[in-house]
Short mmCIF file of C-alpha atoms (C1' of nucleotides) in Angstrom, two decimals:
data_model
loop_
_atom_site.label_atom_id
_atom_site.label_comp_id
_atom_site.label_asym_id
_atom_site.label_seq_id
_atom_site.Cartn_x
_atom_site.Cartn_y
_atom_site.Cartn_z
CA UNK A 1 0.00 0.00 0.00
CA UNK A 2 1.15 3.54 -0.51
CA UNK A 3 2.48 5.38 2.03
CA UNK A 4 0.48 7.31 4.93
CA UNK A 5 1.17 9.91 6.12
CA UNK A 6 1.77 10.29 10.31
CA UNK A 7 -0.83 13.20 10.36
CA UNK A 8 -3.29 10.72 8.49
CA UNK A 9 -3.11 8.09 11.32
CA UNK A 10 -3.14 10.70 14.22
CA UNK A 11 -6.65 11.69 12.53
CA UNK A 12 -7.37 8.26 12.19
CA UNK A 13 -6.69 7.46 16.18
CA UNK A 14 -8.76 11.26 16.97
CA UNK A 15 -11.99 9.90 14.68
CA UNK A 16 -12.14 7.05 16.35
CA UNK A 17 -12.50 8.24 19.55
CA UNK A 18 -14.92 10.15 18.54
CA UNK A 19 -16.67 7.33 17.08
CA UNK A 20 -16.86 5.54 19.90
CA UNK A 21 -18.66 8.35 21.95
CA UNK A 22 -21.23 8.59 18.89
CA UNK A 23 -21.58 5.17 19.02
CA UNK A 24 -22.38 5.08 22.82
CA UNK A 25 -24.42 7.49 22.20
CA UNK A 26 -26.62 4.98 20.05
CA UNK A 27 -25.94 6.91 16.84
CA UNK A 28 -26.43 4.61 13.41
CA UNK A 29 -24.84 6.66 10.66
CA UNK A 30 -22.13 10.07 10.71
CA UNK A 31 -21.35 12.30 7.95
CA UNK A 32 -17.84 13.66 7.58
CA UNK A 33 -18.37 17.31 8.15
CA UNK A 34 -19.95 15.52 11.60
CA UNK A 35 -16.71 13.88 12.33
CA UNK A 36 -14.50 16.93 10.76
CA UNK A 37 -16.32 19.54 13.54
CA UNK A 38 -15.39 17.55 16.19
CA UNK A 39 -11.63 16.42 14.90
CA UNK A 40 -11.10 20.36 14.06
CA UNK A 41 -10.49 19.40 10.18
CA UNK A 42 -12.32 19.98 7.53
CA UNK A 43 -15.41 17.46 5.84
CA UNK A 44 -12.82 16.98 2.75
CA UNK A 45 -9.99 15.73 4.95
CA UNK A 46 -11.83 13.20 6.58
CA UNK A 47 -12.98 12.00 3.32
CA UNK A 48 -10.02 12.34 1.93
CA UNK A 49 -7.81 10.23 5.23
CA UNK A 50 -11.02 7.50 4.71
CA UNK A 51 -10.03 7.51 0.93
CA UNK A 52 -6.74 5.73 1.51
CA UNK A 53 -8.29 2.73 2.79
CA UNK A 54 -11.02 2.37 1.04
CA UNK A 55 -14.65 3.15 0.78
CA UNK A 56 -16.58 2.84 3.71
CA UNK A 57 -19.79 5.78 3.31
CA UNK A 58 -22.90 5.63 1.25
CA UNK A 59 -23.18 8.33 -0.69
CA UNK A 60 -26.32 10.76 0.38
CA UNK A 61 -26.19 8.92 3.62
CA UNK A 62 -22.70 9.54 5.27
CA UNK A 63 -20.77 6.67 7.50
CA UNK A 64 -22.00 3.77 9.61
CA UNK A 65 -20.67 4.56 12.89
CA UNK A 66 -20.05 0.75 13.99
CA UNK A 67 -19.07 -0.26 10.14
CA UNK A 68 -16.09 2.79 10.47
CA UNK A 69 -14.95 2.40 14.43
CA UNK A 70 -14.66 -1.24 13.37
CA UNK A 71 -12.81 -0.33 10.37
CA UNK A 72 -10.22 1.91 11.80
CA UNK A 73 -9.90 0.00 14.57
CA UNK A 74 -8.48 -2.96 11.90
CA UNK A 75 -6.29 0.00 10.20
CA UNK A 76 -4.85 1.33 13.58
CA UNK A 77 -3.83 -2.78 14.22
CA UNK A 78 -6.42 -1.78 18.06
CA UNK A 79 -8.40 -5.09 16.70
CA UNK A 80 -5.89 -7.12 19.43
CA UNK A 81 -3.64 -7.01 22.81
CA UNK A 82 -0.15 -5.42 22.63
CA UNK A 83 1.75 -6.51 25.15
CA UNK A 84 3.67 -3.92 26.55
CA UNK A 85 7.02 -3.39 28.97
CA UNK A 86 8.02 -0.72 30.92
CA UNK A 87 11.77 0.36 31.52
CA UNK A 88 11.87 2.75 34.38
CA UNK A 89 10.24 3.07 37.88
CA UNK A 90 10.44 6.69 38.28
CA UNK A 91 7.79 9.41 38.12
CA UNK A 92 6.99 8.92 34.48
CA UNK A 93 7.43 5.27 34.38
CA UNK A 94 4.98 4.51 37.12
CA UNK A 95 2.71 7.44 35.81
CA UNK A 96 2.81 5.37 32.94
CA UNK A 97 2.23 1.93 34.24
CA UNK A 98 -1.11 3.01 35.64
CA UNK A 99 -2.10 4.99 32.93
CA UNK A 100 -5.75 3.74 31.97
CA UNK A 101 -6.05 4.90 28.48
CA UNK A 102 -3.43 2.31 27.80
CA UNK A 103 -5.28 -0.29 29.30
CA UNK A 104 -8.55 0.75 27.79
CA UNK A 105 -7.02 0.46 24.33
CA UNK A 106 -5.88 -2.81 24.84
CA UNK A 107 -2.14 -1.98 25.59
CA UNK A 108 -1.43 -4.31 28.48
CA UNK A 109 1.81 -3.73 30.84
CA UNK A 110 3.13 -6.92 31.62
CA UNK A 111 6.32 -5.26 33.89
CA UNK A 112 8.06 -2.91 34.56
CA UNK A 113 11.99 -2.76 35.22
CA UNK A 114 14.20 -0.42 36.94
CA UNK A 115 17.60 -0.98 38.26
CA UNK A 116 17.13 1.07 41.87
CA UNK A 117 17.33 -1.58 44.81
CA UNK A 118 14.71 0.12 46.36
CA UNK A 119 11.72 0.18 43.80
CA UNK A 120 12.74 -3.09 42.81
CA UNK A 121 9.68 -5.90 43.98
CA UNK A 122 7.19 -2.53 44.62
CA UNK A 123 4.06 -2.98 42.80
CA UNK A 124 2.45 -0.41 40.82
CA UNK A 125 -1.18 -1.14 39.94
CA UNK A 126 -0.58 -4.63 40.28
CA UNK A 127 3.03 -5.33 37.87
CA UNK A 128 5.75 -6.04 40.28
CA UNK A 129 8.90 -4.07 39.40
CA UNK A 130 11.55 -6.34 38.24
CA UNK A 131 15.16 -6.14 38.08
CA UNK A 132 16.46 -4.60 35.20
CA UNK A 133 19.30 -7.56 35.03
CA UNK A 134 16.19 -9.62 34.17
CA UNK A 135 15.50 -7.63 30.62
CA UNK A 136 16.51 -9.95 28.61
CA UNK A 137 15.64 -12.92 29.89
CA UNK A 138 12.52 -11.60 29.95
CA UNK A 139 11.94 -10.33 26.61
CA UNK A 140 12.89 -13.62 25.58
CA UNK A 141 10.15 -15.48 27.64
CA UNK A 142 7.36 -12.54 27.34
CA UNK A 143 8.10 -11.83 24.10
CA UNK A 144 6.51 -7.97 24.50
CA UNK A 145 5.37 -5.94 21.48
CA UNK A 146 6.65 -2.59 22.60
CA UNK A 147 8.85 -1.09 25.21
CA UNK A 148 8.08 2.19 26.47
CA UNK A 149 11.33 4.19 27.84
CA UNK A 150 11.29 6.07 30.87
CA UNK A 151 14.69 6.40 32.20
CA UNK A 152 17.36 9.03 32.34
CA UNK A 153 18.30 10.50 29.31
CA UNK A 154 22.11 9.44 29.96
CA UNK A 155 21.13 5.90 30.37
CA UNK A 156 18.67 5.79 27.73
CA UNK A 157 20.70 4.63 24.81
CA UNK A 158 22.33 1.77 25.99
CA UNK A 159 19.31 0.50 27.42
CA UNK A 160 17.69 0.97 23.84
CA UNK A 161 20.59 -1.27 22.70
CA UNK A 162 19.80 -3.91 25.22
CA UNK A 163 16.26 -3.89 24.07
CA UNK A 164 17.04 -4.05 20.43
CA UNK A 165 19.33 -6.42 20.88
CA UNK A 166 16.61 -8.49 22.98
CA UNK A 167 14.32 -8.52 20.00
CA UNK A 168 12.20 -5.26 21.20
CA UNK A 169 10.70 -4.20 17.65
CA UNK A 170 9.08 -1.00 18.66
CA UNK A 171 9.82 1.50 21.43
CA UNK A 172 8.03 4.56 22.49
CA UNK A 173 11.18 6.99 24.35
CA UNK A 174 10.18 9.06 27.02
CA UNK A 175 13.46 10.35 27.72
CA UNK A 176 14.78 13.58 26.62
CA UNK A 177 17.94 11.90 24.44
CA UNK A 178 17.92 11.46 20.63
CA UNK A 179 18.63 7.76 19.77
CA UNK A 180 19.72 5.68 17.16
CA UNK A 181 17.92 2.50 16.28
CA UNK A 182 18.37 0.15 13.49
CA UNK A 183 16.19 0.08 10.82
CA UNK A 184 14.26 -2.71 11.62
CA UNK A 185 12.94 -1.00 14.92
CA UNK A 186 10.34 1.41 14.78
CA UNK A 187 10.88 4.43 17.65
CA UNK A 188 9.05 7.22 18.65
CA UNK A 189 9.69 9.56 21.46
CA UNK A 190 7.67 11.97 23.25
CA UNK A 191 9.72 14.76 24.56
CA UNK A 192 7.61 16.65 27.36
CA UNK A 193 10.49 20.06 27.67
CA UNK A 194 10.72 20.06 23.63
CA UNK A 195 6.29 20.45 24.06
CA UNK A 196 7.00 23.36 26.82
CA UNK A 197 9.21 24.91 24.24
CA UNK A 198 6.94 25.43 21.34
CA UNK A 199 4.82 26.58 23.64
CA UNK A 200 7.40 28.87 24.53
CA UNK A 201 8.14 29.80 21.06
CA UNK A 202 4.64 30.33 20.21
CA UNK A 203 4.26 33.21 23.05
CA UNK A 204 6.56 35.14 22.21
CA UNK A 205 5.88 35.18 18.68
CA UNK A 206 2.20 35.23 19.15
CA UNK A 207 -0.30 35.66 16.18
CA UNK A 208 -1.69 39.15 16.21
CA UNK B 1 7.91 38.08 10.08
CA UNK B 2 7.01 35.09 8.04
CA UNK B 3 4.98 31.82 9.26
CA UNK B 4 7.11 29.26 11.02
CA UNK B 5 6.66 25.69 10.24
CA UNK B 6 6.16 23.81 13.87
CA UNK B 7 8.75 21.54 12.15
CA UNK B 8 11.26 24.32 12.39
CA UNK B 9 10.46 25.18 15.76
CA UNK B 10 11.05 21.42 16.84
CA UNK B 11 14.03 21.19 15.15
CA UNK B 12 15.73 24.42 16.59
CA UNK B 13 15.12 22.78 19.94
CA UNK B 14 16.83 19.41 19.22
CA UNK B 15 20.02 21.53 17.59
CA UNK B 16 19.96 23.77 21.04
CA UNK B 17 20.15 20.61 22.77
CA UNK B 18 23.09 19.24 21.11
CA UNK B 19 24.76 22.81 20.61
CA UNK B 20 24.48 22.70 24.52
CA UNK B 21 26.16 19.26 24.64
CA UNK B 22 28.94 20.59 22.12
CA UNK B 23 29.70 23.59 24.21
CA UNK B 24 30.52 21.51 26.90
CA UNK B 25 32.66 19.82 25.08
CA UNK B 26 34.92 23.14 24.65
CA UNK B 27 33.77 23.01 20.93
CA UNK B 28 34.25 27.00 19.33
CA UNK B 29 32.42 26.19 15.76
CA UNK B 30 30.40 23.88 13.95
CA UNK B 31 29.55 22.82 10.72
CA UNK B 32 25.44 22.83 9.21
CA UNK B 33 26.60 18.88 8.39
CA UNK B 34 27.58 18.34 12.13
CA UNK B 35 24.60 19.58 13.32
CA UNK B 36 22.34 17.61 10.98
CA UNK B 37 24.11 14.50 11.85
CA UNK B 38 23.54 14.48 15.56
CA UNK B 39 19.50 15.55 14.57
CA UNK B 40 18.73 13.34 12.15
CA UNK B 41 18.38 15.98 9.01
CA UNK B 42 20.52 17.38 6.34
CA UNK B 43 22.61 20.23 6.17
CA UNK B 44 20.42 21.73 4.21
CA UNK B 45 17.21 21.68 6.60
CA UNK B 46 19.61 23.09 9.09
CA UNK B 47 20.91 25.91 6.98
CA UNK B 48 17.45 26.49 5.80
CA UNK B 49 15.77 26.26 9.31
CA UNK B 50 18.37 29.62 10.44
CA UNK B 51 17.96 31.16 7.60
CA UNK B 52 14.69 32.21 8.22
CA UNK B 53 15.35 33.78 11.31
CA UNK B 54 19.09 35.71 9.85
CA UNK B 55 22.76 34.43 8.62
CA UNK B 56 24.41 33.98 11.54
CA UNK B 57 26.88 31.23 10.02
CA UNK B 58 30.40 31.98 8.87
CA UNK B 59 31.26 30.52 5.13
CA UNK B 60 33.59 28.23 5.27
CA UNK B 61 33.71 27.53 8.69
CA UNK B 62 29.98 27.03 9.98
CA UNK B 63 28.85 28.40 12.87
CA UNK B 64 29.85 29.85 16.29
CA UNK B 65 28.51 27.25 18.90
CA UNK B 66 28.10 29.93 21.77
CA UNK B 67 26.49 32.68 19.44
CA UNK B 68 24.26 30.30 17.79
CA UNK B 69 22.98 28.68 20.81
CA UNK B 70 22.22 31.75 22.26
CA UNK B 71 20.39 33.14 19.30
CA UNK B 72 18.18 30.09 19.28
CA UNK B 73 17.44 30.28 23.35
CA UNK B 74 16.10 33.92 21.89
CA UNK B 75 14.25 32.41 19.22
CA UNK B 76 12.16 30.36 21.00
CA UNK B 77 11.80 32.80 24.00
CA UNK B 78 13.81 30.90 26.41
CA UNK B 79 16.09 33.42 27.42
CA UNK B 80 13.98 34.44 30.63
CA UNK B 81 12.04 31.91 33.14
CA UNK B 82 8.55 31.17 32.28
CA UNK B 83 5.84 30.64 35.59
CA UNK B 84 4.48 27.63 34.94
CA UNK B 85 1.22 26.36 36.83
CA UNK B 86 0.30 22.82 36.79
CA UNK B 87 -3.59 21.65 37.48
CA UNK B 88 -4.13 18.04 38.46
CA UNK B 89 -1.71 15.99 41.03
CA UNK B 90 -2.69 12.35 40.06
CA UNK B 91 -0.16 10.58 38.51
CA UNK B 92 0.54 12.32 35.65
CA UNK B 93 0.88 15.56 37.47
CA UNK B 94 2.65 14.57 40.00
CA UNK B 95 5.74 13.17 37.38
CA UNK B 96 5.36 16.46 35.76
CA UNK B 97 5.79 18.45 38.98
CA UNK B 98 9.08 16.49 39.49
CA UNK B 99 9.78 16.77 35.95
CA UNK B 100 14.22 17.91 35.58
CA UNK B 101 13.75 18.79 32.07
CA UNK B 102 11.90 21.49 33.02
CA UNK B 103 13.33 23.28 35.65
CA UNK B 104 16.68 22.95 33.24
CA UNK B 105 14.51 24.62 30.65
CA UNK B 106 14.15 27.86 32.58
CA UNK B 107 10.37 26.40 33.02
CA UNK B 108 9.30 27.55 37.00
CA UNK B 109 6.09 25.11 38.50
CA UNK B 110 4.99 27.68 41.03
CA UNK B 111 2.04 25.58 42.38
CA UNK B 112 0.19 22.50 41.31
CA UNK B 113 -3.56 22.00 41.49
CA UNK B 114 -6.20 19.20 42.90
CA UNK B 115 -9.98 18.67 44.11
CA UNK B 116 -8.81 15.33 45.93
CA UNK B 117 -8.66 16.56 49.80
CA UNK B 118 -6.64 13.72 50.11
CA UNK B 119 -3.84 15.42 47.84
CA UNK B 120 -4.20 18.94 48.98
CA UNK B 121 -1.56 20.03 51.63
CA UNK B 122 0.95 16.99 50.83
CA UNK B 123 4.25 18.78 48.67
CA UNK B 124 5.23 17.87 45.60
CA UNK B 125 9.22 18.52 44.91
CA UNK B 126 8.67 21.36 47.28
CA UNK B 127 5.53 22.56 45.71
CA UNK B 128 2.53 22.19 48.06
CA UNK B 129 -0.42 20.60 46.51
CA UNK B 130 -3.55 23.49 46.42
CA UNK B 131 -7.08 23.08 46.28
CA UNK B 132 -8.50 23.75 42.81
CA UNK B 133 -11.19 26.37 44.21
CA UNK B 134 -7.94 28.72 44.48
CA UNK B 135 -7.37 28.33 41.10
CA UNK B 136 -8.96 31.65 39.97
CA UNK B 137 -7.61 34.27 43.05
CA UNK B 138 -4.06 32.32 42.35
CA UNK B 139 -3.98 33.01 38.58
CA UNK B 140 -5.14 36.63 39.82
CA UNK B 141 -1.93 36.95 42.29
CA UNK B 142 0.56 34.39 40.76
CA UNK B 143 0.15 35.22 36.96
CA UNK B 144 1.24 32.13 35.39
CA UNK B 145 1.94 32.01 31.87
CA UNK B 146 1.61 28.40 30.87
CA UNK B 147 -0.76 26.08 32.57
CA UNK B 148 -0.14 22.46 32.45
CA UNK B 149 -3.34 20.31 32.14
CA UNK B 150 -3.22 16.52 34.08
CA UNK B 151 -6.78 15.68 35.12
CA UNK B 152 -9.04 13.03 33.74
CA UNK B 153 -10.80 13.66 30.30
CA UNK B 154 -14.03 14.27 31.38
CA UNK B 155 -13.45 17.26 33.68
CA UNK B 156 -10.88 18.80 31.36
CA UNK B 157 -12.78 20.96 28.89
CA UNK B 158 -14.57 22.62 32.15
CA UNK B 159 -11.25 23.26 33.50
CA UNK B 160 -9.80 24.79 30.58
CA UNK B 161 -12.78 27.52 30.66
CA UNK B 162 -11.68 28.43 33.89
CA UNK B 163 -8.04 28.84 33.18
CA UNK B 164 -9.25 30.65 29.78
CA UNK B 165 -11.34 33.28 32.09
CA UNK B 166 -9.23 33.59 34.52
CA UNK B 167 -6.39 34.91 32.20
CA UNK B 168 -4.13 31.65 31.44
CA UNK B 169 -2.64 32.23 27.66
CA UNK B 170 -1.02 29.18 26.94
CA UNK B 171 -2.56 25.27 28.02
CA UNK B 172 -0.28 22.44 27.69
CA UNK B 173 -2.89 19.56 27.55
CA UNK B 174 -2.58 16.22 28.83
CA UNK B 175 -5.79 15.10 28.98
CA UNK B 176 -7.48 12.53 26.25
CA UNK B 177 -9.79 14.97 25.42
CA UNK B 178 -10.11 17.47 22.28
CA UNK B 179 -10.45 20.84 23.83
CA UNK B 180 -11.99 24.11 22.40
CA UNK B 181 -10.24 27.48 23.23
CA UNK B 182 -10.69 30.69 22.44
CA UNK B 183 -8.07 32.18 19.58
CA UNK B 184 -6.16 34.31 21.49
CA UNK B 185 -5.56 31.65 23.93
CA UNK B 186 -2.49 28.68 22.68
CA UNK B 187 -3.09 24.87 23.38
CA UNK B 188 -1.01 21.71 22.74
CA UNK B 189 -2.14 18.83 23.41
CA UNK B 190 0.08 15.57 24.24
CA UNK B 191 -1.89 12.25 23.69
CA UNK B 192 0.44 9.01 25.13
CA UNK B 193 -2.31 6.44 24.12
CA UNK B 194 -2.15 8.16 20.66
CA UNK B 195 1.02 7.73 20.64
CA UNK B 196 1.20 3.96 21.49
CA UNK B 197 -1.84 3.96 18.69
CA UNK B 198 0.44 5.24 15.66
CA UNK B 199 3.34 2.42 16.99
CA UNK B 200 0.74 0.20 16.58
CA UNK B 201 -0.34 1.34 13.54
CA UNK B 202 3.36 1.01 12.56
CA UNK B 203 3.67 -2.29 13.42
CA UNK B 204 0.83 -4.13 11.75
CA UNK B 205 1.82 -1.84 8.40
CA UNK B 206 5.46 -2.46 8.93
CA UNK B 207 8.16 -1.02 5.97
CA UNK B 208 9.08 -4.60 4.43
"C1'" DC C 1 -31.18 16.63 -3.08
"C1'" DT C 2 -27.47 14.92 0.12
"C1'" DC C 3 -23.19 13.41 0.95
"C1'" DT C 4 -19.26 10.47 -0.70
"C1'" DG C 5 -15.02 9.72 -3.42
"C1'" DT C 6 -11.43 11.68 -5.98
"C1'" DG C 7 -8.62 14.06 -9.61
"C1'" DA C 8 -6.80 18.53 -9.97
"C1'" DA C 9 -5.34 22.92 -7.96
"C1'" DC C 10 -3.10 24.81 -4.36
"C1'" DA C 11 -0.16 25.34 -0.34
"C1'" DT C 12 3.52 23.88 2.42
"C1'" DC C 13 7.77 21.63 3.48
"C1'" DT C 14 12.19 19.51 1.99
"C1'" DT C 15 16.01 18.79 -1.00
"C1'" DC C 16 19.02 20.28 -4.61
"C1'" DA C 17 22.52 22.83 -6.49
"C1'" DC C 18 25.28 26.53 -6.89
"C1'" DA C 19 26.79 31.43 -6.30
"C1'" DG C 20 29.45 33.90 -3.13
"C1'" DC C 21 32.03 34.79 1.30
"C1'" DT C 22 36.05 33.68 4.10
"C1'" DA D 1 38.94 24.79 -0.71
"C1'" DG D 2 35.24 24.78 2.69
"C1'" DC D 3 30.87 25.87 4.10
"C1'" DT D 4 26.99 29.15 4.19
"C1'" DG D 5 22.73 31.20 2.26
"C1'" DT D 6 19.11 30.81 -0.90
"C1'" DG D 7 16.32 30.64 -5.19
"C1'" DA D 8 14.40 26.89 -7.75
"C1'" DA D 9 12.88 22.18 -8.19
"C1'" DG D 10 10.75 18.44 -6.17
"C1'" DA D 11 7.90 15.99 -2.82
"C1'" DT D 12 4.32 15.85 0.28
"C1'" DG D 13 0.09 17.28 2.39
"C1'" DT D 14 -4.44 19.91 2.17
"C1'" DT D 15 -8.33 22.06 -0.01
"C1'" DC D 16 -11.41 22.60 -3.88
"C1'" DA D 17 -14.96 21.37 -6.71
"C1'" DC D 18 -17.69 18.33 -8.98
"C1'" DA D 19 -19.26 13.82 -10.92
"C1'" DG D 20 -22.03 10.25 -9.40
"C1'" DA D 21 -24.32 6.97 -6.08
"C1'" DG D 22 -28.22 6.53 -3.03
#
DNA sequence: CTCTGTGAACATCTTCACAGCT
DNA sequence: AGCTGTGAAGATGTTCACAGAG
């Protein structure tokens, strides 16, 4: 399939939500200028992001609500469990480990590591925190689809290495470090300073 | 001045970072290409990404490492401290509150937020936990001029109205909720289940 | 007549390539 | 010779506008 682009899926994920409030909401059908108000885009784009996958509306008539959430849901790869590990006790790691719209989305944490003595055996919304000498023997037994980072940014890259090297295909970095992954390895990071910067940027040079 | 890409804006921050890192080192110049490599772009991008904002490169011998760094920390406004108010002291919150990267930023938390009367009074990192029905006479007195936003989905939007009247500018979301603000008033949103979503989508649509 | 699906127009962002300082 | 600064070309993403299905 041709390529998508990242803003195309992040619509994707924000329709869906959407979707599923409509649907609770015991709605049958949704037109696209319906689902554009609410994702703050435009009828076209939402037509437009659908487009790429196929097509799912009738025309005259607009989208089935459960036809679509099911749809995207399949797109988005949601139609299963990821199994999910978490590297790093701290503030954000354990933030992170009882984060419910992970859970609700069917991420499931199945541990959490950190190397300091004393977190180590703590629980955090049930998941013991292991040992982070038990990674990769871990890995190898679990066999988890994605590692979320939470460490120090000084530690963060050889601990990427460790996880790469364990099989880890996708990780989603936390820490405030650029890293290098091979190719195989899919990584995205979420950089909460950089976020506070644009912000930043974007008062000083404010519009009008 | 001309529209800046948020691309732009993102990268500046990432070279800052590394232009820190290379001051350090005792490093008096650098090239466009040494730049790029360390952020994962060209030359080019970086060339192009100063240019809109003035030449401040030597040719032939790149840039000064101090004089560029410091013309960046302008650029994006981070050449005083910002007051920084954070509202909501569950989990998410409370790792923010604690957050290094920010403090290191020049990014102040002067007091953190909470309806939970189990929460209010305890400190976090030295700030004390307040009740949320100060929020208004504190924005009055304190003047923050970013607000962080922690709290559960479904009391978000209401909460946002109240920073918005109270005089908050700038809302750094964390909520899983799409929020409506006025235009004079600048929100970004970070989403981690949306981010876990597009590695999923990733990984079921994986490049070869 | 309504609302989708989509090629074409437009806008934006990135890369190229080279002139011009140092 | 080395490296910047920048128009121009190319690639990518968004909006328009309309044919056509229901």
């Amino acid at each position: 399939m041709k390529h998508i682009a990242e803003s195309t899926v992040r619509r994707l994920s924000r329709y869906l939500r959407f979707l599923e409030d409509f649907e609770a909401q015991g709605h049958q059908t949704i037109s696209s200028g319906a689902l554009a108000a609410q994702g703050g885009t435009t009828s076209a784009q939402v037509r437009k992001d659908l487009s790429f996958f196929g097509s799912f509306g009738k025309r005259g008539l607009g989208y089935s609500v459960s036809a679509l959430s099911t749809r995207i849901r399949e797109i988005l790869g949601l139609g299963r469990t990821w199994n999910v590990i978490i590297v790093g006790a701290g503030k954000i790691g354990a933030a992170l480990a009882q984060y419910r719209g992970f859970r609700d989305r069917g991420f499931h944490v199945m541990s959490v590591y950190d190397a300091d003595p004393a977190r180590i055996g703590r629980a955090l919304d049930g998941v013991i925190i292991r040992d982070q000498k038990e990674l990769e023997s871990d890995i190898a037994r679990l066999k988890p689809d994605i590692a979320l980072l939470a460490v120090p940014g000084d530690v963060a890259q050889p601990l990427v290495d460790r996880l790469v090297k364990s099989g880890v295909r996708a990780i989603l970095n936390f820490a405030p470090a650029p890293l290098q992954v091979p190719e195989h390895v899919t990584l995205r990071s979420v950089n909460m300073a950089l976020e506070l910067e644009i912000l930043s940027y974007e008062l000083v040079n404010k519009r009008t």
